């Protein structure tokens, strides 16, 4: 198991963007003019953030995202990914569009992150996917459920299930509500349902969310719902009941940007190693909590 696991790789399909981060001593009021405490750039996007964490945990990652051609922001992202060891040769470069950018305000008082996201790049298609990806070395493909691209993501998931069901696990993250998002649930082995997604469907806690959505999954799938400082719930075989992991208790919260992406990476890492669902979500919670205590996603070795 260990040898096999070490040689195989993970592919994450979704967003890579540039996060332009400003740290403020307080949350601004409209039309205010004040001096910020800090400012820096960071790679962002759910798939990219999770890849950055997974790669540090020892899982060789490939990232498939859309970026613009001839653009310093894209070059920055690709250089950072290369420095960390993430493979990005299946990324799609588009001419005539700007790289996706998020302007992020981090409030020093409570670590909250307020994101204004800009992206008008075309999304990844099945055509891109089947023409570029080399499936031989992969044992896990994770899809970020991107709003407005759910149908195409569903087609990519079908493509894998049809050809590689026995040897490639599929996970998907549903974070934002979209008319076609529920269609992805029966196509995945592991489904992450975000708090915003659950709330958009009227569920105000993780347990109710799993009770509502798990019947849509195809057995023996696992479904996981992280819920901020409550921690996370999960359901899946061999148990038929919902299991729960507490979030880390934090005295100080420095930066919550990408805490959810960190949870997802930690959980996938642990499941991929063959750990139980409970152990995996507990590890995800621990890693996400550790992330909130520090700036950014680079963990100390
Ligand atoms: C965090 C994040 C940021 C990005 C934004 C996109 O989860 O991926 O890195 O700017 O969300 O929605």
Coordinates of C-alpha atoms and ligand atoms in Angstrom, one line a residue:
X1 CA 0.0 0.0 0.0
X2 CA 2.7 2.5 1.1
X3 CA 4.8 2.0 -2.1
X4 CA 1.8 2.1 -4.4
X5 CA 0.5 5.3 -2.7
X6 CA 3.9 7.0 -2.9
X7 CA 4.1 6.6 -6.7
X8 CA 0.7 7.7 -7.6
X9 CA -0.3 11.4 -8.0
X10 CA -3.3 13.6 -7.3
X11 CA -4.9 15.9 -9.9
X12 CA -6.9 19.0 -8.8
X13 CA -9.1 20.6 -11.3
X14 CA -10.4 24.1 -10.6
X15 CA -9.4 27.7 -9.9
X16 CA -5.9 29.2 -9.7
X17 CA -5.9 32.9 -9.1
X18 CA -3.8 35.7 -7.6
X19 CA -4.8 36.7 -4.1
X20 CA -3.8 40.4 -3.5
X21 CA -4.0 40.6 0.2
X22 CA -4.2 43.6 2.4
X23 CA -4.1 43.2 6.2
X24 CA -6.1 45.9 8.1
X25 CA -6.3 46.8 11.7
X26 CA -10.0 47.1 11.4
X27 CA -12.6 46.4 8.7
X28 CA -12.9 49.6 6.6
X29 CA -16.1 51.6 6.3
X30 CA -17.1 52.8 2.9
X31 CA -15.1 55.8 1.5
X32 CA -12.7 55.6 4.5
X33 CA -9.0 56.5 3.8
X34 CA -6.6 54.7 6.3
X35 CA -3.3 53.0 6.4
X36 CA -3.2 49.2 6.2
X37 CA -0.8 47.1 8.3
X38 CA 0.5 44.7 5.6
X39 CA 0.2 43.8 1.9
X40 CA 1.3 40.7 0.0
X41 CA 0.6 38.5 -3.0
X42 CA -0.3 34.8 -2.7
X43 CA -1.5 32.0 -5.1
X44 CA -5.2 31.5 -4.5
X45 CA -8.2 29.6 -5.8
X46 CA -9.7 26.6 -4.0
X47 CA -8.0 23.9 -6.1
X48 CA -4.7 25.7 -6.1
X49 CA -4.8 26.3 -2.3
X50 CA -5.6 22.6 -1.7
X51 CA -2.8 21.6 -4.0
X52 CA -0.3 23.8 -2.1
X53 CA -1.3 22.1 1.2
X54 CA -1.4 18.5 -0.2
X55 CA 2.0 18.9 -1.9
X56 CA 3.5 19.9 1.5
X57 CA 2.0 16.8 3.0
X58 CA 3.9 14.7 0.5
X59 CA 1.2 14.0 -2.1
X60 CA 2.5 14.8 -5.6
X61 CA 0.0 17.2 -7.0
X62 CA -0.9 18.2 -10.6
X63 CA -3.1 21.3 -11.0
X64 CA -5.3 21.9 -13.9
X65 CA -6.6 25.5 -14.0
X66 CA -7.2 28.2 -16.6
X67 CA -4.8 31.1 -16.7
X68 CA -4.2 33.9 -19.1
X69 CA -1.3 33.9 -21.6
X70 CA 1.4 36.6 -21.5
X71 CA 0.5 37.9 -18.2
X72 CA 2.8 38.6 -15.2
X73 CA 0.2 37.5 -12.7
X74 CA 0.0 34.0 -14.4
X75 CA 3.7 33.8 -14.5
X76 CA 3.8 34.6 -10.7
X77 CA 1.4 31.8 -10.0
X78 CA 3.1 29.2 -12.2
X79 CA 6.5 30.1 -10.7
X80 CA 5.3 29.6 -7.2
X81 CA 3.7 26.3 -8.1
X82 CA 6.9 25.1 -9.6
X83 CA 8.9 26.2 -6.6
X84 CA 6.7 24.1 -4.3
X85 CA 6.9 21.1 -6.7
X86 CA 3.3 21.2 -8.1
X87 CA 3.0 20.2 -11.7
X88 CA 1.1 22.7 -13.8
X89 CA 1.7 21.5 -17.4
X90 CA -2.0 20.6 -17.9
X91 CA -3.1 24.2 -17.2
X92 CA -4.9 25.9 -20.1
X93 CA -3.5 29.4 -21.1
X94 CA -6.0 31.8 -22.7
X95 CA -5.1 34.8 -24.8
X96 CA -7.1 38.0 -24.4
X97 CA -8.3 37.5 -20.9
X98 CA -7.0 38.7 -17.5
X99 CA -5.8 36.3 -14.9
X100 CA -8.4 35.7 -12.2
X101 CA -7.7 38.0 -9.2
X102 CA -9.0 38.2 -5.7
X103 CA -8.7 41.4 -3.7
X104 CA -8.7 40.1 -0.1
X105 CA -9.0 42.1 3.1
X106 CA -7.9 40.3 6.2
X107 CA -9.1 41.9 9.4
X108 CA -6.3 41.7 12.0
X109 CA -8.8 41.9 14.8
X110 CA -10.4 38.5 14.1
X111 CA -8.6 37.0 11.0
X112 CA -11.8 37.3 8.9
X113 CA -11.2 37.4 5.1
X114 CA -13.3 39.4 2.8
X115 CA -12.9 38.4 -0.8
X116 CA -13.7 40.4 -4.0
X117 CA -13.1 38.0 -6.8
X118 CA -12.6 38.9 -10.5
X119 CA -12.7 36.1 -13.1
X120 CA -13.8 36.1 -16.7
X121 CA -11.7 33.3 -18.1
X122 CA -13.4 30.4 -19.8
X123 CA -13.8 27.3 -17.6
X124 CA -12.1 23.9 -18.2
X125 CA -14.0 21.7 -20.7
X126 CA -14.1 17.9 -21.1
X127 CA -12.3 18.4 -24.4
X128 CA -9.4 20.1 -22.5
X129 CA -9.4 17.4 -19.9
X130 CA -9.3 14.3 -22.1
X131 CA -6.8 15.8 -24.5
X132 CA -4.3 16.9 -21.8
X133 CA -4.4 14.7 -18.8
X134 CA -2.3 11.6 -18.6
X135 CA -4.3 9.3 -16.4
X136 CA -1.7 6.5 -15.9
X137 CA -0.1 7.9 -12.8
X138 CA -3.2 9.3 -11.0
X139 CA -5.1 7.6 -8.2
X140 CA -7.2 10.6 -7.1
X141 CA -8.9 13.5 -9.1
X142 CA -10.5 16.3 -7.2
X143 CA -12.9 18.7 -8.8
X144 CA -13.8 22.1 -7.5
X145 CA -17.5 22.5 -8.3
X146 CA -17.3 25.8 -10.2
X147 CA -20.5 27.7 -10.6
X148 CA -21.6 27.8 -14.3
X149 CA -19.3 24.8 -15.1
X150 CA -21.2 22.0 -13.3
X151 CA -22.4 20.2 -16.4
X152 CA -18.9 20.1 -17.9
X153 CA -17.4 19.0 -14.6
X154 CA -20.1 16.2 -14.5
X155 CA -18.9 15.1 -18.0
X156 CA -15.3 15.0 -16.8
X157 CA -16.4 12.9 -13.8
X158 CA -18.4 10.5 -16.1
X159 CA -15.3 10.2 -18.3
X160 CA -13.2 9.0 -15.4
X161 CA -15.9 6.7 -14.0
X162 CA -16.3 5.0 -17.3
X163 CA -12.7 4.3 -17.9
X164 CA -10.8 4.3 -14.6
X165 CA -13.4 3.7 -11.9
X166 CA -11.4 0.9 -10.3
X167 CA -8.2 2.8 -9.8
X168 CA -9.0 6.5 -9.6
X169 CA -11.0 8.0 -6.8
X170 CA -13.0 11.1 -7.6
X171 CA -13.8 13.8 -5.1
X172 CA -15.8 17.0 -5.6
X173 CA -16.3 20.1 -3.6
X174 CA -19.7 21.9 -3.7
X175 CA -19.2 25.4 -2.3
X176 CA -21.6 27.6 -4.2
X177 CA -25.2 26.8 -5.2
X178 CA -25.9 26.3 -8.8
X179 CA -28.8 24.8 -10.6
X180 CA -26.8 21.8 -11.8
X181 CA -24.6 21.3 -8.7
X182 CA -26.6 18.4 -7.2
X183 CA -26.0 16.4 -10.3
X184 CA -22.4 16.0 -9.3
X185 CA -23.1 14.2 -6.1
X186 CA -23.8 10.7 -7.5
X187 CA -20.7 10.8 -9.6
X188 CA -18.2 11.2 -6.8
X189 CA -16.6 8.8 -4.3
X190 CA -16.0 11.6 -1.8
X191 CA -18.2 14.7 -1.7
X192 CA -17.3 17.9 0.3
X193 CA -20.4 20.1 1.0
X194 CA -19.5 23.6 2.0
X195 CA -21.3 25.6 4.7
X196 CA -22.5 28.3 2.2
X197 CA -23.8 25.6 -0.1
X198 CA -25.7 23.9 2.7
X199 CA -27.1 27.2 4.0
X200 CA -28.2 28.1 0.5
X201 CA -30.4 25.0 0.5
X202 CA -31.8 25.9 3.9
X203 CA -29.7 23.7 6.2
X204 CA -28.3 25.5 9.3
X205 CA -26.0 22.7 10.5
X206 CA -23.7 20.1 9.1
X207 CA -25.7 17.1 10.4
X208 CA -28.9 18.2 8.7
X209 CA -27.0 18.9 5.6
X210 CA -25.6 15.4 5.4
X211 CA -29.0 13.9 6.2
X212 CA -30.4 15.8 3.3
X213 CA -27.7 15.3 0.7
X214 CA -26.3 11.8 1.5
X215 CA -29.2 9.9 -0.1
X216 CA -28.2 11.5 -3.4
X217 CA -24.7 9.9 -3.3
X218 CA -24.0 6.5 -4.8
X219 CA -22.9 3.9 -2.2
X220 CA -20.2 3.4 -1.0
X221 CA -19.5 7.2 -1.2
X222 CA -18.3 9.4 1.7
X223 CA -19.9 12.8 2.3
X224 CA -18.2 15.4 4.5
X225 CA -19.5 18.8 5.7
X226 CA -17.1 21.2 7.4
X227 CA -18.7 23.9 9.4
X228 CA -16.3 26.5 10.7
X229 CA -15.6 26.4 14.4
X230 CA -18.1 23.6 15.0
X231 CA -15.7 21.3 13.2
X232 CA -16.9 18.8 10.6
X233 CA -19.3 15.9 10.2
X234 CA -18.9 13.0 7.8
X235 CA -20.8 9.9 6.7
X236 CA -19.8 6.8 4.8
X237 CA -18.9 3.2 5.1
X238 CA -18.2 1.1 7.1
X239 CA -20.4 3.1 9.5
X240 CA -23.9 4.2 8.6
X241 CA -24.0 6.9 11.3
X242 CA -22.7 10.4 11.1
X243 CA -19.3 10.9 12.7
X244 CA -18.1 14.3 14.1
X245 CA -14.7 15.9 14.6
X246 CA -14.3 19.1 16.7
X247 CA -12.5 22.1 15.3
X248 CA -9.3 23.2 17.0
X249 CA -9.9 25.7 19.8
X250 CA -8.1 28.9 18.9
X251 CA -7.0 31.7 21.2
X252 CA -5.9 33.9 18.4
X253 CA -7.1 33.8 14.8
X254 CA -4.6 35.4 12.4
X255 CA -5.8 34.5 8.9
X256 CA -8.8 32.4 7.9
X257 CA -8.2 32.7 4.1
X258 CA -8.3 29.2 2.6
X259 CA -9.0 27.4 5.9
X260 CA -11.7 25.3 4.1
X261 CA -9.2 24.4 1.3
X262 CA -6.8 23.4 3.9
X263 CA -9.4 21.2 5.6
X264 CA -10.1 19.5 2.3
X265 CA -6.5 18.9 1.6
X266 CA -5.8 17.4 5.0
X267 CA -8.9 15.2 4.7
X268 CA -8.0 13.9 1.2
X269 CA -4.4 13.3 2.4
X270 CA -5.6 11.2 5.2
X271 CA -8.3 9.3 3.3
X272 CA -5.8 8.6 0.5
X273 CA -3.5 7.0 3.1
X274 CA -6.3 4.7 3.9
X275 CA -7.2 6.2 7.3
X276 CA -10.8 6.1 8.6
X277 CA -13.3 8.8 7.9
X278 CA -13.2 10.0 11.5
X279 CA -9.5 10.1 11.6
X280 CA -9.4 11.9 8.3
X281 CA -11.8 14.7 9.2
X282 CA -10.1 15.1 12.6
X283 CA -6.8 15.6 10.8
X284 CA -8.5 18.1 8.3
X285 CA -9.9 20.1 11.3
X286 CA -6.5 20.1 13.0
X287 CA -4.7 21.3 9.9
X288 CA -7.3 24.0 9.2
X289 CA -7.1 25.2 12.8
X290 CA -3.3 25.3 12.5
X291 CA -3.6 27.3 9.3
X292 CA -5.9 29.9 11.0
X293 CA -3.2 30.6 13.6
X294 CA -0.7 31.6 10.9
X295 CA -0.5 33.8 7.8
X296 CA -0.7 31.9 4.5
X297 CA -0.5 28.2 3.6
X298 CA 3.2 27.4 4.0
X299 CA 3.5 25.1 7.0
X300 CA 6.7 24.8 9.0
X301 CA 8.4 21.4 8.4
Ligands
LIG1 C1 -10.2 30.8 -0.7 C2 -10.1 31.2 -2.1 C3 -9.2 32.3 -2.4 C4 -9.7 32.9 -3.7 C5 -11.2 32.8 -3.5 C6 -11.9 32.5 -4.7 O1 -11.0 29.7 -0.5 O2 -9.9 30.1 -3.0 O3 -7.8 31.9 -2.5 O4 -9.3 34.2 -3.8 O5 -11.4 31.7 -2.5 O6 -13.3 32.4 -4.5

